[in-house]
Short mmCIF file of C-alpha atoms in Angstrom, two decimals:
data_model
loop_
_atom_site.label_atom_id
_atom_site.label_comp_id
_atom_site.label_asym_id
_atom_site.label_seq_id
_atom_site.Cartn_x
_atom_site.Cartn_y
_atom_site.Cartn_z
CA UNK A 1 17.42 30.57 92.99
CA UNK A 2 15.69 33.62 91.60
CA UNK A 3 17.82 36.63 90.65
CA UNK A 4 21.15 35.14 91.65
CA UNK A 5 23.63 37.86 92.52
CA UNK A 6 26.66 38.12 90.30
CA UNK A 7 29.91 38.91 91.98
CA UNK A 8 31.73 41.62 90.04
CA UNK A 9 34.90 40.77 91.92
CA UNK A 10 36.52 37.56 90.86
CA UNK A 11 38.88 35.10 92.41
CA UNK A 12 41.65 37.02 90.65
CA UNK A 13 40.89 40.01 92.88
CA UNK A 14 41.65 38.00 95.99
CA UNK A 15 45.25 38.05 96.95
CA UNK A 16 46.03 34.34 97.17
CA UNK A 17 46.55 33.21 100.73
CA UNK A 18 50.12 32.09 100.10
CA UNK A 19 51.04 35.24 98.24
CA UNK A 20 49.47 37.27 101.01
CA UNK A 21 51.83 35.91 103.61
CA UNK A 22 54.82 36.56 101.37
CA UNK A 23 53.45 39.67 99.78
CA UNK A 24 56.01 42.10 101.12
CA UNK A 25 58.89 39.84 100.12
CA UNK A 26 57.32 39.18 96.72
CA UNK A 27 56.70 42.83 96.01
CA UNK A 28 60.20 43.77 97.00
CA UNK A 29 61.75 40.96 94.98
CA UNK A 30 59.65 41.48 91.88
CA UNK A 31 60.08 45.22 91.93
CA UNK A 32 63.79 44.65 91.88
CA UNK A 33 63.48 42.44 88.82
CA UNK A 34 61.12 44.85 87.12
CA UNK A 35 58.27 42.34 87.06
CA UNK A 36 54.62 42.72 87.93
CA UNK A 37 52.35 40.18 89.58
CA UNK A 38 48.91 39.72 88.06
CA UNK A 39 46.16 40.13 90.60
CA UNK A 40 48.27 42.36 92.83
CA UNK A 41 49.63 45.06 90.56
CA UNK A 42 47.07 44.73 87.76
CA UNK A 43 43.86 44.84 89.83
CA UNK A 44 41.17 47.24 88.67
CA UNK A 45 40.79 50.38 90.76
CA UNK A 46 37.63 49.22 92.52
CA UNK A 47 39.13 45.95 93.57
CA UNK A 48 42.11 47.84 94.92
CA UNK A 49 39.88 49.58 97.44
CA UNK A 50 38.41 46.20 98.36
CA UNK A 51 41.64 44.41 98.96
CA UNK A 52 40.80 41.67 101.46
CA UNK A 53 42.29 41.83 104.90
CA UNK A 54 44.92 39.29 105.80
CA UNK A 55 44.05 35.90 107.28
CA UNK A 56 45.54 37.11 110.58
CA UNK A 57 43.39 40.27 110.66
CA UNK A 58 40.22 38.34 109.95
CA UNK A 59 40.86 35.53 112.40
CA UNK A 60 42.47 37.47 115.29
CA UNK A 61 40.14 40.45 115.67
CA UNK A 62 36.70 39.11 116.43
CA UNK A 63 33.55 39.85 118.33
CA UNK A 64 32.11 36.54 119.53
CA UNK A 65 30.97 37.26 123.07
CA UNK A 66 30.33 33.57 123.80
CA UNK A 67 34.11 33.34 124.06
CA UNK A 68 34.76 36.66 125.81
CA UNK A 69 34.26 40.34 125.15
CA UNK A 70 37.81 41.26 124.14
CA UNK A 71 38.75 41.14 120.48
CA UNK A 72 41.42 38.51 121.08
CA UNK A 73 39.26 36.33 123.36
CA UNK A 74 37.51 34.40 120.56
CA UNK A 75 40.78 33.27 118.99
CA UNK A 76 42.13 32.28 122.40
CA UNK A 77 39.00 30.50 123.66
CA UNK A 78 37.07 29.19 120.67
CA UNK A 79 39.38 26.25 120.01
CA UNK A 80 37.35 24.04 122.32
CA UNK A 81 34.09 24.39 120.40
CA UNK A 82 33.07 21.08 118.82
CA UNK A 83 32.06 21.75 115.22
CA UNK A 84 31.83 18.19 113.87
CA UNK A 85 29.32 16.71 113.75
CA UNK A 86 27.09 19.74 113.29
CA UNK A 87 23.41 19.87 112.59
CA UNK A 88 20.93 22.66 112.05
CA UNK A 89 17.32 22.61 113.09
CA UNK A 90 15.10 24.04 110.39
CA UNK A 91 11.64 24.60 111.82
CA UNK A 92 8.66 26.90 112.10
CA UNK A 93 6.72 27.65 108.93
CA UNK A 94 8.53 25.21 106.66
CA UNK A 95 7.29 22.19 104.71
CA UNK A 96 10.05 19.85 105.83
CA UNK A 97 11.00 20.73 109.41
CA UNK A 98 13.74 18.74 111.05
CA UNK A 99 17.31 18.47 112.14
CA UNK A 100 19.57 18.59 109.13
CA UNK A 101 23.10 17.26 109.25
CA UNK A 102 25.51 19.87 107.86
CA UNK A 103 27.57 17.17 106.13
CA UNK A 104 24.45 16.21 104.19
CA UNK A 105 23.43 19.78 103.40
CA UNK A 106 26.75 20.98 102.00
CA UNK A 107 26.94 18.72 98.90
CA UNK A 108 23.56 20.09 97.81
CA UNK A 109 24.69 23.71 98.03
CA UNK A 110 26.59 25.77 95.49
CA UNK A 111 29.62 27.14 97.29
CA UNK A 112 30.85 30.45 95.85
CA UNK A 113 33.52 33.04 96.56
CA UNK A 114 32.12 36.32 97.84
CA UNK A 115 34.44 39.20 98.62
CA UNK A 116 32.40 41.41 100.93
CA UNK A 117 32.95 44.49 103.01
CA UNK A 118 32.31 43.92 106.71
CA UNK A 119 31.30 46.96 108.76
CA UNK A 120 31.10 46.55 112.52
CA UNK A 121 28.72 48.74 114.49
CA UNK A 122 31.82 49.75 116.51
CA UNK A 123 33.03 51.77 113.47
CA UNK A 124 35.74 49.48 112.17
CA UNK A 125 35.71 47.51 108.95
CA UNK A 126 37.40 44.75 107.02
CA UNK A 127 37.12 43.10 103.63
CA UNK A 128 36.64 39.34 103.82
CA UNK A 129 36.95 36.76 101.05
CA UNK A 130 34.17 34.38 102.14
CA UNK A 131 33.15 31.05 100.74
CA UNK A 132 29.54 30.12 101.19
CA UNK A 133 26.14 29.49 99.64
CA UNK A 134 23.03 31.58 99.34
CA UNK A 135 20.73 31.32 102.34
CA UNK A 136 17.78 31.18 99.93
CA UNK A 137 18.98 27.77 98.75
CA UNK A 138 19.05 26.41 102.31
CA UNK A 139 15.56 27.81 102.96
CA UNK A 140 14.33 26.11 99.80
CA UNK A 141 15.69 22.84 101.12
CA UNK A 142 13.20 23.05 103.97
CA UNK A 143 10.47 24.64 101.86
CA UNK A 144 9.26 28.01 103.11
CA UNK A 145 5.50 28.15 103.67
CA UNK A 146 3.38 30.96 102.27
CA UNK A 147 2.63 32.88 105.46
CA UNK A 148 6.27 33.09 106.61
CA UNK A 149 7.65 36.64 106.75
CA UNK A 150 10.72 36.46 108.97
CA UNK A 151 13.67 34.18 109.58
CA UNK A 152 15.00 33.70 113.12
CA UNK A 153 18.50 32.38 113.83
CA UNK A 154 20.08 30.93 116.93
CA UNK A 155 23.75 30.42 117.88
CA UNK A 156 25.11 27.35 119.62
CA UNK A 157 25.00 27.59 123.43
CA UNK A 158 27.33 25.08 125.08
CA UNK A 159 28.45 26.52 128.38
CA UNK A 160 31.32 24.11 128.96
CA UNK A 161 32.85 25.00 125.59
CA UNK A 162 31.99 28.70 125.62
CA UNK A 163 33.53 30.44 128.66
CA UNK A 164 31.96 33.81 127.83
CA UNK A 165 28.46 32.42 128.38
CA UNK A 166 29.19 32.04 132.11
CA UNK A 167 28.60 35.78 132.38
CA UNK A 168 25.30 37.46 131.60
CA UNK A 169 26.84 39.82 129.04
CA UNK A 170 23.90 39.02 126.77
CA UNK A 171 20.80 36.89 127.15
CA UNK A 172 22.18 33.58 125.81
CA UNK A 173 21.78 31.94 123.37
CA UNK A 174 22.53 34.66 120.84
CA UNK A 175 19.59 35.15 118.50
CA UNK A 176 19.21 37.19 115.33
CA UNK A 177 16.63 37.69 112.62
CA UNK A 178 15.96 38.93 109.13
CA UNK A 179 12.88 39.77 107.15
CA UNK A 180 12.24 36.97 104.63
CA UNK A 181 13.05 39.17 101.62
CA UNK A 182 16.35 40.18 103.24
CA UNK A 183 17.12 36.55 103.97
CA UNK A 184 16.33 35.52 100.39
CA UNK A 185 18.38 38.37 98.89
CA UNK A 186 21.17 36.96 96.74
CA UNK A 187 23.79 38.90 98.73
CA UNK A 188 22.83 37.01 101.90
CA UNK A 189 24.96 33.93 102.31
CA UNK A 190 25.73 31.21 104.80
CA UNK A 191 29.52 31.21 104.98
CA UNK A 192 31.56 28.06 105.37
CA UNK A 193 35.07 29.34 104.73
CA UNK A 194 37.54 32.21 104.39
CA UNK A 195 40.38 32.30 101.88
CA UNK A 196 39.34 28.85 100.73
CA UNK A 197 39.92 27.34 104.17
CA UNK A 198 37.20 26.16 106.55
CA UNK A 199 35.86 28.88 108.85
CA UNK A 200 37.94 29.12 112.02
CA UNK A 201 35.86 28.70 115.18
CA UNK A 202 36.32 32.34 116.16
CA UNK A 203 34.73 33.39 112.86
CA UNK A 204 31.62 31.30 113.46
CA UNK A 205 32.47 27.76 112.39
CA UNK A 206 31.17 25.72 110.84
CA UNK A 207 28.36 27.80 109.40
CA UNK A 208 27.48 31.45 109.83
CA UNK A 209 25.27 34.06 108.29
CA UNK A 210 26.77 36.95 106.29
CA UNK A 211 24.57 39.95 105.50
CA UNK A 212 27.08 42.43 104.07
CA UNK A 213 24.89 45.56 104.07
CA UNK A 214 24.14 45.29 107.80
CA UNK A 215 26.37 45.83 110.82
CA UNK A 216 28.45 42.76 111.60
CA UNK A 217 26.49 41.63 114.65
CA UNK A 218 23.51 40.77 112.42
CA UNK A 219 25.65 38.09 110.77
CA UNK A 220 25.08 35.49 113.48
CA UNK A 221 27.78 32.88 114.00
CA UNK A 222 27.83 29.11 114.56
CA UNK A 223 24.16 28.75 113.63
CA UNK A 224 22.26 25.76 115.10
CA UNK A 225 18.67 26.73 114.39
CA UNK A 226 16.74 28.57 111.70
CA UNK A 227 13.05 29.21 112.29
CA UNK A 228 10.57 30.68 109.80
CA UNK A 229 7.93 32.84 111.47
CA UNK A 230 5.19 35.31 110.62
CA UNK A 231 6.28 37.88 113.22
CA UNK A 232 9.48 39.82 113.83
CA UNK A 233 11.79 37.63 115.93
CA UNK A 234 13.71 38.99 118.93
CA UNK A 235 17.39 39.79 118.37
CA UNK A 236 20.06 39.68 121.09
CA UNK A 237 21.45 43.18 120.84
CA UNK A 238 18.02 44.68 120.43
CA UNK A 239 16.97 42.95 123.66
CA UNK A 240 20.11 44.21 125.43
CA UNK A 241 19.88 47.84 124.27
CA UNK A 242 16.88 48.62 122.04
CA UNK A 243 17.84 52.29 121.79
CA UNK A 244 21.20 51.37 120.29
CA UNK A 245 20.60 48.30 118.15
CA UNK A 246 17.48 48.14 116.03
CA UNK A 247 16.07 45.11 114.25
CA UNK A 248 17.31 46.23 110.84
CA UNK A 249 20.79 47.51 111.74
CA UNK A 250 21.53 48.52 108.17
CA UNK A 251 24.87 50.25 107.75
CA UNK A 252 23.87 53.90 107.50
CA UNK A 253 26.30 56.82 107.81
CA UNK A 254 23.35 59.18 108.33
CA UNK A 255 22.02 57.46 111.45
CA UNK A 256 24.45 57.68 114.35
CA UNK A 257 24.74 55.12 117.05
CA UNK A 258 23.65 56.97 120.22
CA UNK A 259 27.18 56.73 121.60
CA UNK A 260 29.23 57.39 118.48
CA UNK A 261 29.06 58.64 114.91
CA UNK A 262 28.64 56.15 112.08
CA UNK A 263 29.87 58.57 109.40
CA UNK A 264 33.34 57.05 109.16
CA UNK A 265 35.08 53.80 109.87
CA UNK A 266 38.60 52.60 110.52
CA UNK A 267 39.91 49.89 108.27
CA UNK A 268 41.54 47.15 110.26
CA UNK A 269 45.16 46.59 109.34
CA UNK A 270 46.03 50.22 108.63
CA UNK A 271 48.34 50.58 111.61
CA UNK A 272 48.64 53.33 114.20
CA UNK A 273 48.44 56.26 111.79
CA UNK A 274 45.61 55.12 109.51
CA UNK A 275 42.91 57.74 108.87
CA UNK A 276 39.25 56.89 109.05
CA UNK A 277 37.40 56.50 105.75
CA UNK A 278 33.80 57.53 105.05
CA UNK A 279 31.16 54.86 105.64
CA UNK A 280 29.05 54.01 102.59
CA UNK A 281 25.26 53.77 102.59
CA UNK A 282 24.27 50.11 103.06
CA UNK A 283 28.00 49.45 103.35
CA UNK A 284 28.42 50.03 99.61
CA UNK A 285 25.59 47.70 98.56
CA UNK A 286 23.01 50.47 98.10
CA UNK A 287 22.39 49.63 94.46
CA UNK A 288 21.60 46.04 95.40
CA UNK A 289 19.51 46.42 98.53
CA UNK A 290 18.05 49.95 98.83
CA UNK A 291 14.88 48.69 97.13
CA UNK A 292 14.16 46.41 100.09
CA UNK A 293 13.51 49.48 102.22
CA UNK A 294 11.46 51.61 99.85
CA UNK A 295 9.03 53.76 101.80
CA UNK A 296 10.62 53.03 105.16
CA UNK A 297 11.97 55.72 107.46
CA UNK A 298 15.47 54.38 108.08
CA UNK A 299 16.03 56.70 111.03
CA UNK A 300 13.06 55.08 112.78
CA UNK A 301 13.58 51.55 111.46
CA UNK A 302 17.31 51.62 112.22
CA UNK B 1 53.85 45.44 163.56
CA UNK B 2 53.26 44.55 159.93
CA UNK B 3 52.27 48.07 158.85
CA UNK B 4 55.32 49.54 160.58
CA UNK B 5 57.62 47.20 158.73
CA UNK B 6 56.05 48.20 155.41
CA UNK B 7 56.27 51.87 156.32
CA UNK B 8 59.93 51.51 157.29
CA UNK B 9 60.70 49.78 154.00
CA UNK B 10 58.80 52.42 152.04
CA UNK B 11 60.61 55.27 153.73
CA UNK B 12 63.75 54.31 151.87
CA UNK B 13 62.00 54.41 148.47
CA UNK B 14 62.02 57.68 146.54
CA UNK B 15 58.91 58.77 144.61
CA UNK B 16 60.66 59.94 141.44
CA UNK B 17 60.91 56.46 139.81
CA UNK B 18 57.11 56.46 139.52
CA UNK B 19 57.36 59.32 137.00
CA UNK B 20 60.18 57.62 135.13
CA UNK B 21 58.31 54.31 134.96
CA UNK B 22 55.15 55.99 133.69
CA UNK B 23 57.05 57.88 130.99
CA UNK B 24 58.94 54.76 129.91
CA UNK B 25 55.72 52.71 129.89
CA UNK B 26 53.85 55.22 127.71
CA UNK B 27 56.75 55.45 125.25
CA UNK B 28 56.92 51.64 125.20
CA UNK B 29 53.17 51.38 124.48
CA UNK B 30 53.36 53.88 121.61
CA UNK B 31 56.40 52.11 120.19
CA UNK B 32 54.59 48.76 120.43
CA UNK B 33 51.57 50.27 118.68
CA UNK B 34 53.68 51.65 115.85
CA UNK B 35 55.53 48.38 115.31
CA UNK B 36 52.63 45.92 115.46
CA UNK B 37 53.16 44.82 119.06
CA UNK B 38 49.64 45.85 120.09
CA UNK B 39 47.90 43.63 117.58
CA UNK B 40 46.11 44.52 114.39
CA UNK B 41 44.05 47.39 115.80
CA UNK B 42 46.73 49.43 117.60
CA UNK B 43 44.74 52.67 117.97
CA UNK B 44 42.01 50.99 119.99
CA UNK B 45 44.53 48.91 121.94
CA UNK B 46 46.60 52.00 122.79
CA UNK B 47 43.53 54.00 123.83
CA UNK B 48 42.37 51.19 126.10
CA UNK B 49 45.79 50.52 127.63
CA UNK B 50 46.32 54.21 128.43
CA UNK B 51 42.80 54.77 129.75
CA UNK B 52 42.85 51.68 131.91
CA UNK B 53 46.28 52.41 133.40
CA UNK B 54 45.09 55.96 134.14
CA UNK B 55 42.07 54.58 135.98
CA UNK B 56 44.23 52.12 137.95
CA UNK B 57 46.57 54.93 139.04
CA UNK B 58 43.58 57.07 140.01
CA UNK B 59 42.30 54.22 142.18
CA UNK B 60 45.75 53.79 143.72
CA UNK B 61 45.88 57.51 144.54
CA UNK B 62 42.41 57.34 146.12
CA UNK B 63 43.49 54.33 148.19
CA UNK B 64 46.30 56.23 149.92
CA UNK B 65 44.15 57.93 152.58
CA UNK B 66 41.99 54.88 153.51
CA UNK B 67 45.11 52.69 153.65
CA UNK B 68 46.66 55.04 156.15
CA UNK B 69 43.52 55.50 158.19
CA UNK B 70 42.41 51.88 158.35
CA UNK B 71 45.58 49.84 157.83
CA UNK B 72 48.23 52.23 159.07
CA UNK B 73 50.19 51.96 155.82
CA UNK B 74 51.60 55.31 154.84
CA UNK B 75 51.91 55.90 151.11
CA UNK B 76 51.39 59.64 151.36
CA UNK B 77 54.80 60.37 149.83
CA UNK B 78 53.71 58.64 146.62
CA UNK B 79 50.32 60.27 146.28
CA UNK B 80 51.43 63.25 144.22
CA UNK B 81 53.33 60.98 141.83
CA UNK B 82 50.28 58.72 141.49
CA UNK B 83 48.02 61.69 140.83
CA UNK B 84 50.32 63.32 138.31
CA UNK B 85 50.94 60.08 136.41
CA UNK B 86 47.17 59.55 136.34
CA UNK B 87 46.91 62.92 134.63
CA UNK B 88 49.76 62.00 132.27
CA UNK B 89 48.10 58.75 131.13
CA UNK B 90 44.68 60.38 130.77
CA UNK B 91 46.18 63.22 128.73
CA UNK B 92 47.97 60.87 126.34
CA UNK B 93 44.76 58.74 126.17
CA UNK B 94 42.85 61.88 125.16
CA UNK B 95 45.53 62.87 122.62
CA UNK B 96 45.48 59.43 120.99
CA UNK B 97 41.72 59.72 120.65
CA UNK B 98 41.90 63.30 119.31
CA UNK B 99 44.76 62.83 116.86
CA UNK B 100 44.91 59.15 115.87
CA UNK B 101 41.31 58.02 116.33
CA UNK B 102 39.05 60.90 115.29
CA UNK B 103 41.51 63.26 113.60
CA UNK B 104 38.82 65.66 112.38
CA UNK B 105 38.34 68.75 114.61
CA UNK B 106 34.65 69.15 113.66
CA UNK B 107 33.96 65.50 114.48
CA UNK B 108 35.79 65.85 117.80
CA UNK B 109 33.55 68.66 119.04
CA UNK B 110 30.43 66.90 117.76
CA UNK B 111 31.47 63.76 119.65
CA UNK B 112 32.17 65.62 122.90
CA UNK B 113 28.79 67.34 122.82
CA UNK B 114 26.66 64.51 121.49
CA UNK B 115 28.12 61.32 122.97
CA UNK B 116 27.38 60.95 126.69
CA UNK B 117 30.32 58.61 127.36
CA UNK B 118 32.71 61.07 125.72
CA UNK B 119 31.10 64.03 127.51
CA UNK B 120 31.59 62.21 130.80
CA UNK B 121 35.18 61.27 130.02
CA UNK B 122 35.95 64.79 128.90
CA UNK B 123 34.43 66.24 132.09
CA UNK B 124 36.64 63.93 134.14
CA UNK B 125 39.70 65.17 132.27
CA UNK B 126 38.73 68.84 132.76
CA UNK B 127 38.44 68.25 136.52
CA UNK B 128 41.94 66.77 136.58
CA UNK B 129 43.50 69.86 135.00
CA UNK B 130 43.39 72.17 138.08
CA UNK B 131 44.55 69.25 140.22
CA UNK B 132 47.59 68.67 138.03
CA UNK B 133 48.41 72.39 137.86
CA UNK B 134 48.34 72.73 141.65
CA UNK B 135 50.31 69.56 142.37
CA UNK B 136 53.44 71.40 143.50
CA UNK B 137 54.76 72.73 146.80
CA UNK B 138 54.33 76.34 145.79
CA UNK B 139 50.59 75.87 145.12
CA UNK B 140 50.14 73.95 148.38
CA UNK B 141 51.66 76.86 150.34
CA UNK B 142 49.90 79.50 148.29
CA UNK B 143 46.42 77.96 148.48
CA UNK B 144 46.59 76.84 152.11
CA UNK B 145 43.44 75.06 153.28
CA UNK B 146 41.86 75.82 149.88
CA UNK B 147 44.32 73.39 148.33
CA UNK B 148 42.81 70.45 150.22
CA UNK B 149 39.32 71.48 149.18
CA UNK B 150 40.44 71.83 145.57
CA UNK B 151 42.01 68.37 145.58
CA UNK B 152 38.60 66.91 146.42
CA UNK B 153 37.84 67.42 142.72
CA UNK B 154 39.59 64.08 142.36
CA UNK B 155 36.47 62.39 143.77
CA UNK B 156 34.09 63.42 140.97
CA UNK B 157 36.95 63.00 138.47
CA UNK B 158 37.44 59.35 139.48
CA UNK B 159 33.70 58.76 139.40
CA UNK B 160 33.47 60.25 135.90
CA UNK B 161 36.46 58.23 134.70
CA UNK B 162 35.04 54.93 135.92
CA UNK B 163 31.57 55.81 134.57
CA UNK B 164 33.15 56.62 131.20
CA UNK B 165 34.53 53.05 131.14
CA UNK B 166 31.18 51.49 132.10
CA UNK B 167 29.31 53.59 129.54
CA UNK B 168 31.52 52.73 126.59
CA UNK B 169 31.26 48.97 127.17
CA UNK B 170 28.83 46.91 125.16
CA UNK B 171 26.51 44.60 127.06
CA UNK B 172 26.78 43.77 130.76
CA UNK B 173 30.51 43.44 131.39
CA UNK B 174 32.12 42.62 134.71
CA UNK B 175 35.46 44.44 134.49
CA UNK B 176 34.20 48.03 134.06
CA UNK B 177 31.68 47.44 136.86
CA UNK B 178 34.51 46.23 139.11
CA UNK B 179 36.46 49.45 138.54
CA UNK B 180 33.40 51.57 139.23
CA UNK B 181 32.73 49.56 142.40
CA UNK B 182 36.33 50.12 143.55
CA UNK B 183 36.00 53.89 143.05
CA UNK B 184 32.63 53.96 144.84
CA UNK B 185 34.04 51.95 147.74
CA UNK B 186 37.07 54.24 148.11
CA UNK B 187 34.82 57.30 148.07
CA UNK B 188 32.40 55.71 150.54
CA UNK B 189 35.27 55.24 153.00
CA UNK B 190 35.63 59.01 153.05
CA UNK B 191 32.07 59.66 154.17
CA UNK B 192 31.83 60.83 157.78
CA UNK B 193 30.19 57.58 158.93
CA UNK B 194 30.87 58.03 162.65
CA UNK B 195 29.63 61.56 162.88
CA UNK B 196 26.59 60.59 160.88
CA UNK B 197 25.80 57.72 163.21
CA UNK B 198 26.14 59.95 166.24
CA UNK B 199 23.69 62.41 164.80
CA UNK B 200 20.96 59.78 164.55
CA UNK B 201 18.66 60.24 167.52
CA UNK B 202 18.98 57.18 169.74
CA UNK B 203 15.64 57.58 171.46
#
């Protein structure tokens, strides 16, 4: 648990789930009475720009190709995924390889609130109030061996529960990877919930990776296997289109996707007339993570 | 005969409702988008709905000639309406992208030049412009046989439109491929197969 990351946004910056649903009514009512509501009207300026998206936005607009390629497919089709019991295989260069039961892992982890930006490679973005624990803590549970340099992840592949996997859209199962220092970075978490509720299946239940300074597809969902290796693991989108999706996939407004610009993004939930907003270097986490890439040419290692 | 019955039924139908339906549908889509009826990402949903309907109408217009030649079903009276509504949907699709999606003139030009799928889509649109302009009786009379040649621009336009859809999709997806296959099949039916076969030396 070295250099634990401190969240400068607190629970008070999250619009409570209940208030969120009633927010319009509340605002209208309270404005009429001349009252303010702490946490909504008194948020600091920075938190205002990071106002989390609604539960509906976060859980209805998803990329989870195992359940279909349309944004509304995951919500419609992911209900059939069995998420309990759930176990994760921790193997490769670890001291204690094995199949770990999630129910036994969770009590040993420190679950925190993390309000993160989420930037999809498709040039849209959201703000998500996650709950989760640092991946570093899970890796320590298995004991990372000295020579390990990368972490490989694998998503569940259960064809009868995942209709999208009947088509060769990608080479199933979905795999992803991080360099060990990226994986151990305090910003990198394994998420278990949103808005204090368990992760919905379409968001990667029961356990998913969240790497907030990388494009969303790096944050692999419904993880069943984590392997420590000494060489760069293959990643699904890199295998599908290496010219478009590199291993690092750091959010970078200066490096365009070959088919579209990455300079700006559209915030989900803005409606039909919302303007795009500029994309931030490392998705706004430059201060925290730029050091990981010192000396690297980010246009080549994209 | 079956085809005759269809043709007789169709003869009573006017073509003008096609225009009215298209206009009403586009207004309905925009209204849905503005009022939350297209989900939480209405710009993308609107772009896709307009583009896809445009492609479907293009395919319908391309099917008119093969249907008549091979099935005896005569939809010729509807072809102009299908073509012009194709152009209408594609134009609104382009406008939504220009105004609501990108919004920044410099970024628009950069995208058209730099992004192959946008270049291809844009080229398809440009090819549709002369077709739409000449889709009236006066132009048909004025251009004579040249009009028929000019209307063949619809072949590359359809090909570019379907390619645009395939190119913008992530991963290997079935639906865009199916549209491209439909366009290719309809164009293949226009190749002079018989003449070509006759020209092959039989010795």
